[in-house]
Coordinates of C-alpha atoms in Angstrom, one line a residue:
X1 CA 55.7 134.8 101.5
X2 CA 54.3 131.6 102.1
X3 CA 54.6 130.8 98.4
X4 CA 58.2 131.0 98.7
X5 CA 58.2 129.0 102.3
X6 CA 56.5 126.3 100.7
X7 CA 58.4 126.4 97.6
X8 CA 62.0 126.2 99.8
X9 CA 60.5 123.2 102.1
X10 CA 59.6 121.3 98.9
X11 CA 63.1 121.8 98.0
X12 CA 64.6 120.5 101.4
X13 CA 62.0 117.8 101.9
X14 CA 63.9 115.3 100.6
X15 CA 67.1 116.2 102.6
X16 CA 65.2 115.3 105.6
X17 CA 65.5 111.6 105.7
X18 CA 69.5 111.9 104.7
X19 CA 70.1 114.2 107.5
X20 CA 68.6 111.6 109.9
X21 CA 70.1 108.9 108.5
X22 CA 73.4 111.0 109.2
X23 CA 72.0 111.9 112.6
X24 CA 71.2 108.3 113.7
X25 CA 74.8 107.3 112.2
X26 CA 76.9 109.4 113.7
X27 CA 74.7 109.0 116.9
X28 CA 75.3 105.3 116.7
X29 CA 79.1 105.8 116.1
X30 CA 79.7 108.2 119.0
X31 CA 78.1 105.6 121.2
X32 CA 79.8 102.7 120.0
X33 CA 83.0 105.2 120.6
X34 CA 82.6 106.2 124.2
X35 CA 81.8 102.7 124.8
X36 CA 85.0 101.3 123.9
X37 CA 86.8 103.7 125.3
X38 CA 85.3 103.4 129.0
X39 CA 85.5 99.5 128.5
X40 CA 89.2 100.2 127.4
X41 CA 89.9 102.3 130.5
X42 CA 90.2 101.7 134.1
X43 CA 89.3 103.8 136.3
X44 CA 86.7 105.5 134.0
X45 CA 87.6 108.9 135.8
X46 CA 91.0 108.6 133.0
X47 CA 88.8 109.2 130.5
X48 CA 86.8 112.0 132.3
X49 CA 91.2 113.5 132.7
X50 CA 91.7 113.1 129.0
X51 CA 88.6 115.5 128.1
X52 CA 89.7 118.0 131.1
X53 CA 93.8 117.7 130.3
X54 CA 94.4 116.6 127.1
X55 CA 91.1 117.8 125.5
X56 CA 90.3 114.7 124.1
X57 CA 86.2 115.0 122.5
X58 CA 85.4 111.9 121.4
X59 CA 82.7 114.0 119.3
X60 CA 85.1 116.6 117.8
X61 CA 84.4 115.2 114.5
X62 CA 80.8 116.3 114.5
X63 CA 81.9 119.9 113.4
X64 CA 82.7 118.5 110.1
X65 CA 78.9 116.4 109.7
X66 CA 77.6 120.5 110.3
X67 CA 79.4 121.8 107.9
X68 CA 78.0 118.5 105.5
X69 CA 74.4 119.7 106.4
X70 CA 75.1 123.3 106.0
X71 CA 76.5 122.5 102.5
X72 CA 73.8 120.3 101.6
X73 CA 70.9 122.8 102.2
X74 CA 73.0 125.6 100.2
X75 CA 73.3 122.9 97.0
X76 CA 69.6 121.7 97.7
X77 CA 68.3 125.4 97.7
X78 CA 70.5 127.3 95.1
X79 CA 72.3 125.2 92.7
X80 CA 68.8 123.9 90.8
X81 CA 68.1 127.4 90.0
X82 CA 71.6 128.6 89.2
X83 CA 71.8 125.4 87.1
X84 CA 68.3 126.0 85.1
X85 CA 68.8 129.5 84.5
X86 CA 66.1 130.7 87.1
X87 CA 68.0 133.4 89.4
X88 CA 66.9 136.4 87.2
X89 CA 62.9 135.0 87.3
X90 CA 63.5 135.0 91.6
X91 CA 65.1 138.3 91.8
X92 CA 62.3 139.8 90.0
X93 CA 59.7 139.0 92.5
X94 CA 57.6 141.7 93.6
X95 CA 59.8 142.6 96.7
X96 CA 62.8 143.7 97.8
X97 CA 66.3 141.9 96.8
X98 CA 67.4 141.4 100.5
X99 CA 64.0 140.7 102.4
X100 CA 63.4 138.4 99.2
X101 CA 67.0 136.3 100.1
X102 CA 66.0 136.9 103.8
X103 CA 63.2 134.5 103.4
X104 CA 65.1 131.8 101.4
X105 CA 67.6 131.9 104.0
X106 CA 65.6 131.9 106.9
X107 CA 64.5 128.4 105.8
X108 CA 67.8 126.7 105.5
X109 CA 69.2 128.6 109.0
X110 CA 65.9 127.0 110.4
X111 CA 66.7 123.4 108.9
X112 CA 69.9 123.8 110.3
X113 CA 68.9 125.1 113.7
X114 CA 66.4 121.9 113.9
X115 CA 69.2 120.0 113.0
X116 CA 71.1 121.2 115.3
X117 CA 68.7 121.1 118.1
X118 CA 68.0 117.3 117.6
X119 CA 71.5 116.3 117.3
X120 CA 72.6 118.3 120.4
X121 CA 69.8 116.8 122.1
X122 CA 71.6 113.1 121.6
X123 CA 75.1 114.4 122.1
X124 CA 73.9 115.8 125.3
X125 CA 72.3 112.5 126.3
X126 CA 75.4 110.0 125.5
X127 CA 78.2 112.5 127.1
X128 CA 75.9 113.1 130.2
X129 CA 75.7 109.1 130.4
X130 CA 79.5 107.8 130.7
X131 CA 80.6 111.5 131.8
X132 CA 80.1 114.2 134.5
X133 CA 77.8 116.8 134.1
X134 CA 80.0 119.7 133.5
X135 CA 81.3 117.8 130.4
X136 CA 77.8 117.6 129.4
X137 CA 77.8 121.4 129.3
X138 CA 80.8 121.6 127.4
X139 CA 79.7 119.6 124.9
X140 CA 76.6 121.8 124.6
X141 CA 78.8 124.9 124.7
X142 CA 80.7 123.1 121.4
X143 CA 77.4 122.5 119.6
X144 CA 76.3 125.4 119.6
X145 CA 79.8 126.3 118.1
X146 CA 79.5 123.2 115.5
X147 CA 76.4 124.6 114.4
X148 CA 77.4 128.3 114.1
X149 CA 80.1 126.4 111.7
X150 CA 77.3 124.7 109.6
X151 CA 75.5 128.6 109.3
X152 CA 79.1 129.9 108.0
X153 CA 79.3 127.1 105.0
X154 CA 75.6 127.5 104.5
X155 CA 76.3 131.1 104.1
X156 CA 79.3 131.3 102.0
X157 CA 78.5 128.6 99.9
X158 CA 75.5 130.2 98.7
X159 CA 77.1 133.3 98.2
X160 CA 79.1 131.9 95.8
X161 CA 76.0 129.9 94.4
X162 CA 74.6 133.3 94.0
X163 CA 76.9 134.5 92.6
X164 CA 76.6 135.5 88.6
X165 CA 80.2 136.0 87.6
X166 CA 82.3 133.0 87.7
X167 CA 85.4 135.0 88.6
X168 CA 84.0 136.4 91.9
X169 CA 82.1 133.2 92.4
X170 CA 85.3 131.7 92.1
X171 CA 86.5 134.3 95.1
X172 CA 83.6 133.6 97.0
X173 CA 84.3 130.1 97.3
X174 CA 87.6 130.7 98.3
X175 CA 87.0 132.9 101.0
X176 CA 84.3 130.3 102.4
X177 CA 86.6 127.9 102.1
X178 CA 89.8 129.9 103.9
X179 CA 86.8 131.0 106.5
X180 CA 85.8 127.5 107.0
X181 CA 89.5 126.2 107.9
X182 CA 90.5 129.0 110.2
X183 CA 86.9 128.4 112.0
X184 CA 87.7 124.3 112.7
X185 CA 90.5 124.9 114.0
X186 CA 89.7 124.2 118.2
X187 CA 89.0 124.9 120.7
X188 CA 85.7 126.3 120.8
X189 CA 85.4 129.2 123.7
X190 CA 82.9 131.9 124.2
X191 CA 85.8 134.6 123.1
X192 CA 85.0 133.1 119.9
X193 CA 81.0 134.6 119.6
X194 CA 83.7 137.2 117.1
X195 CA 82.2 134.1 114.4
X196 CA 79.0 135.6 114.7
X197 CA 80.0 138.6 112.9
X198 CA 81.7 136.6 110.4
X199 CA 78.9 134.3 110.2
X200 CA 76.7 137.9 109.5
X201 CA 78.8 139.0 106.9
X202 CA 78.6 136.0 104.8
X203 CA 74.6 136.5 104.8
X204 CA 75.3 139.9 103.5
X205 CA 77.4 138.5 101.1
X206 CA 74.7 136.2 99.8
X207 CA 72.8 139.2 99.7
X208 CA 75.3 141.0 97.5
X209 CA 75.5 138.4 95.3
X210 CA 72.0 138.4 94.5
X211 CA 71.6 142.3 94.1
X212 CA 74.3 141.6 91.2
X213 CA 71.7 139.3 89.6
X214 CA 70.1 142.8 88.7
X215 CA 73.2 144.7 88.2
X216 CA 72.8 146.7 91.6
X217 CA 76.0 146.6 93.3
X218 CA 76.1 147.2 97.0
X219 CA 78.2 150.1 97.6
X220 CA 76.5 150.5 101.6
X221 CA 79.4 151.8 103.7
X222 CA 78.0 149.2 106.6
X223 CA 78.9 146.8 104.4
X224 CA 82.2 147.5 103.9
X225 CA 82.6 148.4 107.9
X226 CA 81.2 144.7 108.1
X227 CA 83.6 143.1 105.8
X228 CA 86.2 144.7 107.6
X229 CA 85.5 143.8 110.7
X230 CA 84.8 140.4 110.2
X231 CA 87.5 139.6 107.8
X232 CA 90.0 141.1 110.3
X233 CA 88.6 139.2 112.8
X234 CA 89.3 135.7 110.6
X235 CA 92.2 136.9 109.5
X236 CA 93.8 137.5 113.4
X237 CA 92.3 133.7 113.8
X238 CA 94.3 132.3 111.0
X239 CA 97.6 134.1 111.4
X240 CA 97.0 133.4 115.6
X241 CA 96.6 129.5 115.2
X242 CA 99.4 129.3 112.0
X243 CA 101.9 131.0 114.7
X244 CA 100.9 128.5 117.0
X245 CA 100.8 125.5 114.9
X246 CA 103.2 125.8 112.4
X247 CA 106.1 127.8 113.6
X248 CA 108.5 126.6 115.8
X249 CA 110.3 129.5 118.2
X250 CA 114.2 129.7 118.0
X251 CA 115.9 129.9 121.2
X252 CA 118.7 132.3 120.6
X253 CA 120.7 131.4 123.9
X254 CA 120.7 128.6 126.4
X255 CA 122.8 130.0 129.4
X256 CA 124.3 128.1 132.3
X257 CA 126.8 128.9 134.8
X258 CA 130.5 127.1 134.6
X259 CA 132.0 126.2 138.7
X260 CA 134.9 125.4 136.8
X261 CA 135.2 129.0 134.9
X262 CA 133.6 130.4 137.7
X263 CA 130.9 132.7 135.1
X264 CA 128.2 132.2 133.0
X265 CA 128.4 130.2 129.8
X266 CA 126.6 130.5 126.8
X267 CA 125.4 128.4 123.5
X268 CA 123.8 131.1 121.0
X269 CA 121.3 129.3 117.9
X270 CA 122.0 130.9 115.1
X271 CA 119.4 128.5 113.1
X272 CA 120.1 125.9 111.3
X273 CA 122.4 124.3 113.5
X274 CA 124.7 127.1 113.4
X275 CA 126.3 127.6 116.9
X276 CA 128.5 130.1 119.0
X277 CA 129.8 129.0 122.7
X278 CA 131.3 131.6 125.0
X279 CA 131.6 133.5 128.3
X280 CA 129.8 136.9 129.0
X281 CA 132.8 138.5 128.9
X282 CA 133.5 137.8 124.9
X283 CA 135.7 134.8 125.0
X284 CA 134.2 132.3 122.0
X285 CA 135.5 128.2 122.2
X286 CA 134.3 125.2 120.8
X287 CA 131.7 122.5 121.6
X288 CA 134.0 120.0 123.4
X289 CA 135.0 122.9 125.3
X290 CA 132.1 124.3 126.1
X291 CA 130.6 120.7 127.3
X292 CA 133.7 120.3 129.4
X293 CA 132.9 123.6 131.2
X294 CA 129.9 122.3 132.7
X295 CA 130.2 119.2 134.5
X296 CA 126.6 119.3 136.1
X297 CA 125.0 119.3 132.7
X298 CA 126.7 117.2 131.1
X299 CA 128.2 114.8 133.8
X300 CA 127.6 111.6 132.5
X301 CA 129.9 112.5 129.3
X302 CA 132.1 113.3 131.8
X303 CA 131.3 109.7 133.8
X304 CA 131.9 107.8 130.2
X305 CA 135.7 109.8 129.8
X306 CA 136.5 108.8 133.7
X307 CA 136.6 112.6 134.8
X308 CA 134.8 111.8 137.7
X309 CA 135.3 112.1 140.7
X310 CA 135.8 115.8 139.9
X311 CA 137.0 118.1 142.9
X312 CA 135.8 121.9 142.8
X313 CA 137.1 124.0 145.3
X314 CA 138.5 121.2 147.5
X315 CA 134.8 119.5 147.1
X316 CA 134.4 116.3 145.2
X317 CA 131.4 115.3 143.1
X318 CA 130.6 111.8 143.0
X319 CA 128.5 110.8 139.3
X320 CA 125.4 109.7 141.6
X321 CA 125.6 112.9 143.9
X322 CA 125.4 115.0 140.8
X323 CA 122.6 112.6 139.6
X324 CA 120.6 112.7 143.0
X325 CA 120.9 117.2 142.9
X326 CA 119.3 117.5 139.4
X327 CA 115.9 119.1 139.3
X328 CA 114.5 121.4 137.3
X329 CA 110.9 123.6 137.4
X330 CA 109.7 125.2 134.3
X331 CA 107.1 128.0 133.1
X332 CA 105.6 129.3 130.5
X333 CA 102.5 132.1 130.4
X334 CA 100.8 129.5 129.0
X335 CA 100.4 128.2 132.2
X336 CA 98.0 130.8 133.4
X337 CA 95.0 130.0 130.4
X338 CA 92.5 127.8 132.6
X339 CA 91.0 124.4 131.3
X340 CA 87.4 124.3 129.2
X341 CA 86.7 122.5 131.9
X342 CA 88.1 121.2 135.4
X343 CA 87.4 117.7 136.2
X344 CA 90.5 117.7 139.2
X345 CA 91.5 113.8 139.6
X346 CA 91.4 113.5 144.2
X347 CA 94.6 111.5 144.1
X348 CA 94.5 108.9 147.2
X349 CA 97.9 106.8 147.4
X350 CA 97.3 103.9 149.5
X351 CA 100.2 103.2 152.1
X352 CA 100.1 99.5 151.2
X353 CA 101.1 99.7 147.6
X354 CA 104.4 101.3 146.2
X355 CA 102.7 103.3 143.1
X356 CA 100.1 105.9 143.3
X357 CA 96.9 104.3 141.5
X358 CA 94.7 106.7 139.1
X359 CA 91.7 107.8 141.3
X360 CA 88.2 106.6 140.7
X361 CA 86.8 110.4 142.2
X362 CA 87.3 113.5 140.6
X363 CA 86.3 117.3 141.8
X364 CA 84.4 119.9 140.3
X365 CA 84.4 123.6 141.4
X366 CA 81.5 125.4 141.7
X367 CA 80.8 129.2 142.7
X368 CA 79.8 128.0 146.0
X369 CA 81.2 124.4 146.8
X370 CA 83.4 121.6 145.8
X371 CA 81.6 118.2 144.0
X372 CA 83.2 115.2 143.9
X373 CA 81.9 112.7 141.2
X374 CA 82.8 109.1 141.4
X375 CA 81.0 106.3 139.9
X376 CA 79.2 106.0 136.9
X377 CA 79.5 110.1 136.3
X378 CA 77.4 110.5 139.2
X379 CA 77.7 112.7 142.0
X380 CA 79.8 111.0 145.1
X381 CA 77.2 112.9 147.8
X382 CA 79.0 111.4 150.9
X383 CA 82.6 112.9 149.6
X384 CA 81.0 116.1 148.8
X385 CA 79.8 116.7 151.6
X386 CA 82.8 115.2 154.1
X387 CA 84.9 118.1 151.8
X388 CA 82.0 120.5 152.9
X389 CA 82.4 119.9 156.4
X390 CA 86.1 120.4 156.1
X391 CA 86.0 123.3 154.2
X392 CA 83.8 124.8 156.3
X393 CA 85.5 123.8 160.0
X394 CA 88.9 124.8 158.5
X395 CA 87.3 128.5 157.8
X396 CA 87.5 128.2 153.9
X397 CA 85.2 130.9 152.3
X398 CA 83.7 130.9 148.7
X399 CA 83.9 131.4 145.9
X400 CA 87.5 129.9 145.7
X401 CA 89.6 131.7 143.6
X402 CA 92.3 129.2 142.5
X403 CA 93.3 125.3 143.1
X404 CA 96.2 124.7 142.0
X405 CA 97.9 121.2 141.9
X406 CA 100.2 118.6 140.1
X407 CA 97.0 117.2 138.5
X408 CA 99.0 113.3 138.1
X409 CA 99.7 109.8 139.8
X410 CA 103.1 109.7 137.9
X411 CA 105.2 111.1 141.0
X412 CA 107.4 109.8 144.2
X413 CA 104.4 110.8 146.6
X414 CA 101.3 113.8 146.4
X415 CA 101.4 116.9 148.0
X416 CA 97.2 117.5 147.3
X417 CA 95.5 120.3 145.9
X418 CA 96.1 124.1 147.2
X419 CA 92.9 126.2 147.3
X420 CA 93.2 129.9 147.2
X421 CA 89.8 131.5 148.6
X422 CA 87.6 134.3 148.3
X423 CA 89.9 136.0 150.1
X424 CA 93.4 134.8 149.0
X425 CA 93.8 132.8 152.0
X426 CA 95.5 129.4 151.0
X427 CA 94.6 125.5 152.2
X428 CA 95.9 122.3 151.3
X429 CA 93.4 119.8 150.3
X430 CA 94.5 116.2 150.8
X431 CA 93.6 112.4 151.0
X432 CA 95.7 109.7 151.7
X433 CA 94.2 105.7 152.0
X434 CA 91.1 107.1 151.6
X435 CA 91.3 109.7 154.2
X436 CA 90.4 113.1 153.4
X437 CA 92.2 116.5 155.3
X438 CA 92.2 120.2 154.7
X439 CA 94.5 122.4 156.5
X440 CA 95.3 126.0 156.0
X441 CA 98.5 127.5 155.1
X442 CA 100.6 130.2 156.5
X443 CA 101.5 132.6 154.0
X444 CA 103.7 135.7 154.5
X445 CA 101.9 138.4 155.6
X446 CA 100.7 140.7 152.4
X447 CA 101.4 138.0 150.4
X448 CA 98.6 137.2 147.6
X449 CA 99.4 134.0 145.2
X450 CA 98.2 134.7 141.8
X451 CA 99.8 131.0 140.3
X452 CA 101.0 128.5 142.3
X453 CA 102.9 125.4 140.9
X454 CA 103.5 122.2 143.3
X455 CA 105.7 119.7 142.2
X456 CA 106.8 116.3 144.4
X457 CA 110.0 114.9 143.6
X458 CA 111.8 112.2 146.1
X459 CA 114.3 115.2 147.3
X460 CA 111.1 116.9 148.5
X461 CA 113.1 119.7 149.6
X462 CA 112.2 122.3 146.4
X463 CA 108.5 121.7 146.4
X464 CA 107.7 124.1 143.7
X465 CA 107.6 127.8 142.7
X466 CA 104.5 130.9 143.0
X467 CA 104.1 134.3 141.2
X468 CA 102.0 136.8 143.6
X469 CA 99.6 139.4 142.7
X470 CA 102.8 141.7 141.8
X471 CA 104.1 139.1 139.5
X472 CA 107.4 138.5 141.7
X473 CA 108.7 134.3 141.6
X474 CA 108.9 132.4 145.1
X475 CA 110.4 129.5 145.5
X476 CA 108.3 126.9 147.6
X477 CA 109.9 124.9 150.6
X478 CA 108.0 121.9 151.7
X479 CA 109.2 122.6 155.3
X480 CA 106.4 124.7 156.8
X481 CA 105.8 125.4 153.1
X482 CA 107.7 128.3 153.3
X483 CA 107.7 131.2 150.4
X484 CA 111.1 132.5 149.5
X485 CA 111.2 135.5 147.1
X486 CA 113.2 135.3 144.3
X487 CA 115.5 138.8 142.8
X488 CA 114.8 138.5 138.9
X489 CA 115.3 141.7 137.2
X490 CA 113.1 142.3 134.5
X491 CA 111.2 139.2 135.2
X492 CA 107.6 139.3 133.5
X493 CA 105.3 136.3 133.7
X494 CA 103.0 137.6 131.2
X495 CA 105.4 137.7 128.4
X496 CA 108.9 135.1 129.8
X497 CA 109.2 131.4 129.9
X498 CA 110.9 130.3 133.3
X499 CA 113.1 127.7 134.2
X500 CA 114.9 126.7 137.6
X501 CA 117.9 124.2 137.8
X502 CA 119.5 123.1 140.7
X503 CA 122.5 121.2 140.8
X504 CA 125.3 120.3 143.7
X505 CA 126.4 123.3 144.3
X506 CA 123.6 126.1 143.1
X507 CA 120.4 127.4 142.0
X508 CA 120.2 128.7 139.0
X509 CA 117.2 130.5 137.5
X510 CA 117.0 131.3 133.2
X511 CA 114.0 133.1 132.1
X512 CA 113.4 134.9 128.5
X513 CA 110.7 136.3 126.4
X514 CA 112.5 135.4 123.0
X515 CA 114.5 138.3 122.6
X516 CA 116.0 139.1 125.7
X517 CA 117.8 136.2 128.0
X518 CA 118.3 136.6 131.3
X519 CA 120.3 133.8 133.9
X520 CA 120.4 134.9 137.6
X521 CA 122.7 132.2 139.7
X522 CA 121.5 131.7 143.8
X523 CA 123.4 129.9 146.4
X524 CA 121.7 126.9 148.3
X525 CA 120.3 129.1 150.6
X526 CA 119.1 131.6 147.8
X527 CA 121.2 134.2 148.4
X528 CA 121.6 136.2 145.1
X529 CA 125.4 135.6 143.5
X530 CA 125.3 136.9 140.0
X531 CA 123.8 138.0 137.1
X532 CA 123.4 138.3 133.3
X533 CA 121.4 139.4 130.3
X534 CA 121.7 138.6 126.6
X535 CA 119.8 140.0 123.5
X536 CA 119.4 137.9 120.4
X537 CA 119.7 141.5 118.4
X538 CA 122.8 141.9 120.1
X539 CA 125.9 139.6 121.3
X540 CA 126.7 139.6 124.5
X541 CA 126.1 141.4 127.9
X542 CA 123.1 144.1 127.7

């Protein structure tokens, strides 16, 4: 045994100053990186948003110098003897086939794992400089991920080394290679420890390859429950991220609801450009007439043909009234998946300047607190603990459940954060010119939010929407941030997008899951006026 540790370290000596002169390098470029980007960027906490929101890791670039490493040590370990004919004189060491390859792999997982550990080590240290700390975990968190990548090239690759027959090594290197794509695809989250299996698997692999060395094929039932498992598991990856990434979904029907036709419109997408306008009750027209059906949507057509003023029902519509009415909230399900991590900019507008400046603080929730971070990445332990004291005078218990917020300094004003706590009682967490507040909120009784969206627009009448525990929609008022329930039949926010529109006269509300379409028209005081459903396997009314 210690023959064949000594023999595999001799083999990977001389990797050793290559991988730190890739270390140090891609050390040296990170640095010079994050530098350049926090010189670049004022306040430093947009950066620190970019991670959280946009899931920018300046080091996300690293999981391709592991898989370098991990095929390096596979070449550096197996090729020499596949190339000078030795494989047969290894296999027919005086012990068995797969504690044999155990030992040789052991030493390359452990030259990796060191790797690993060191360049972890200075990720860890550059990220926990210009960053907060939580960051500095995620970045851990993606390491060890980056590293688990370098084991599955390691692995596959020398399966294929291995491998005696040039047709299945051929296979083997193709699988590795399929494996290896689906696996760098991001992000990186613990529901992904699945890679393990795979990563397992691939071992095994090696190990089968080097049983056919002697002609012994493995036939082991475990095996095959193995390969199943974990190629099902890749598999589900790959199609998941191709459906994601490289399909794009057809909407089937856009519906809208004509004050001039007095019912609901529809355009159906047929692909390809292919259109069909009509009414729920069957009638079909063309695209001019369609548009001219719908003077809220398409009002500034009607503004360049001089159709406006238009009078409704003894009411006329100016082009800047029906301007001033349009707003729109949307949703989709996947609004609910939370962020890797939540670095939540404190927005503070100042009442002497017209625009809302990016913050310089940003808050972190913990289990059992809220930490601001300001400066330098560091802890802002005055903040912290004047949101403490407010937190705890206004009655707010922990752990918090949800915060929700318009996370942005790109609107007319800011409403603040909303905290749900431990016990789904709701707050509104504030700070204007540097002047921190936290209020509670009355809710409806036996109401429980689940998902709250806030949204300021200069109306600042419709201040946003909710789904509770039951998964019904309110509509939020910013007076007395009132709750109004919403009648949406067969509304699911699991599986349906959502959409709200208001315009002069109405509210109307589309929501779909991609098959069926559903528009459900309110009145200004959301008093339900109508209905409708369309299928994309069927045309027209359900």
């Amino acid at each position: 045994m210690r023959a064949i540790f000594t023999k595999e370290w001799t083999k990977l000596k001389p990797l050793v100053p290559l991988c730190l002169i890739l270390l140090l390098a891609s050390a040296f470029a990170l640095w010079h990186h994050v530098r350049y980007l926090f010189i670049s960027v004022e306040p430093e906490s947009m950066a620190w948003y970019r991670f959280s929101f946009l899931g920018e890791k300046p080091y996300s670039s690293f999981l391709w110098l592991y898989f370098l490493v991990g095929v390096l040590v596979a070449v550096v370990q197996f090729l020499p003897e596949r190339l000078q004919g030795r494989m047969k004189l290894l296999a027919h060491l005086p012990l068995r086939p797969f504690s044999l390859l155990a030992l040789h792999l052991s030493m390359g997982v452990a030259f990796l794992g060191v790797f690993a550990l060191l360049l972890s080590g200075v990720l860890y240290a550059l990220i926990g400089h210009y960053y907060p700390a939580p960051v500095g975990i995620v970045a851990l968190k993606d390491s060890f991920f980056y590293a688990l990548g370098s084991i599955l090239a390691y692995s596959g690759l020398s399966a294929a080394i291995l491998e005696k027959s040039s047709k299945r090594a051929l296979l083997k290197l193709t699988l590795t290679l399929a494996i290896g794509w689906i696996y760098a695809q991001p992000p990186f989250g613990w529901e992904n420890l699945g890679w393990i299996g795979v990563g397992l698997f691939l071992m095994v692999l090696a190990g089968e390859s080097f049983l056919r060395i002697k002609d012994i094929p493995l036939r082991s039932p475990a095996f095959f429950a193995l390969a199943f498992l974990a190629l099902g598991f890749a598999g589900v990856k790959g199609v998941g991220f191709f459906l994601n990434h490289y399909t794009t979904p057809l909407t089937h029907y856009y519906l809208f609801y004509s004050p001039i036709a007095k019912t609901f419109v529809y355009q159906r997408n047929f692909g390809g450009h292919q259109f069909e306008y009509g009414t729920k009750e069957g009638e079909t027209f063309d695209r001019l007439t369609y548009e001219g059906l719908l003077p809220f949507v398409y009002w500034r057509n009607f503004e360049i043909q001089g159709k406006l003023p238009l009078e409704i029902d003894g009411t006329v519509f100016e082009a800047e009234e029906i301007k001033e009415s349009r707003l729109s909230f949307a949703y989709t399900p996947s609004a609910l998946k939370p962020k890797e991590v939540a670095l939540l900019p404190l927005i503070n507008p100042k009442a002497k300047t017209s625009m809302i400046p990016f913050p310089e603080e940003v808050l972190h929730v913990k289990k059992d607190a809220i930490v601001a971070y300001g400066e330098h990445a560091r802890v802002d332990t005055k903040l912290t603990q004047e949101i403490a004291t407010l937190a705890a005078d206004a009655g707010v218990r922990f752990p918090l459940r949800h915060v929700w917020g318009k996370h942005t300094n790109l609107k007319p004003h800011d409403f603040g954060m909303f905290l749900a706590d431990s016990q789904g009682a709701l707050f509104n967490l504030k700070r204007y010119d540097n002047r921190t507040t936290l209020e509670a909120i009355q809710t409806p009784p036996g109401l429980e939010l689940f998902y709250m969206y806030p949204s300021e627009n200069r109306a600042n009448h419709l201040a946003g929407y909710a789904i509770d525990a039951m998964g019904k929609m309110h509509v939020l008022l910013r007076e007395n941030w009132e709750f109004i329930p919403l009648v949406l039949p067969n509304f699911d926010y699991t599986s349906m997008q959502f959409q709200l529109i208001q315009d002069p006269l109405h509210y109307l509300v589309r929501y779909d899951n991609g098959t069926e379409y559903y528009a459900v028209l309110f009145s200004k005081d959301f008093t339900l006026l109508d209905t409708t459903s369309f299928s994309s396997a069927n045309k027209g009314s359900l």
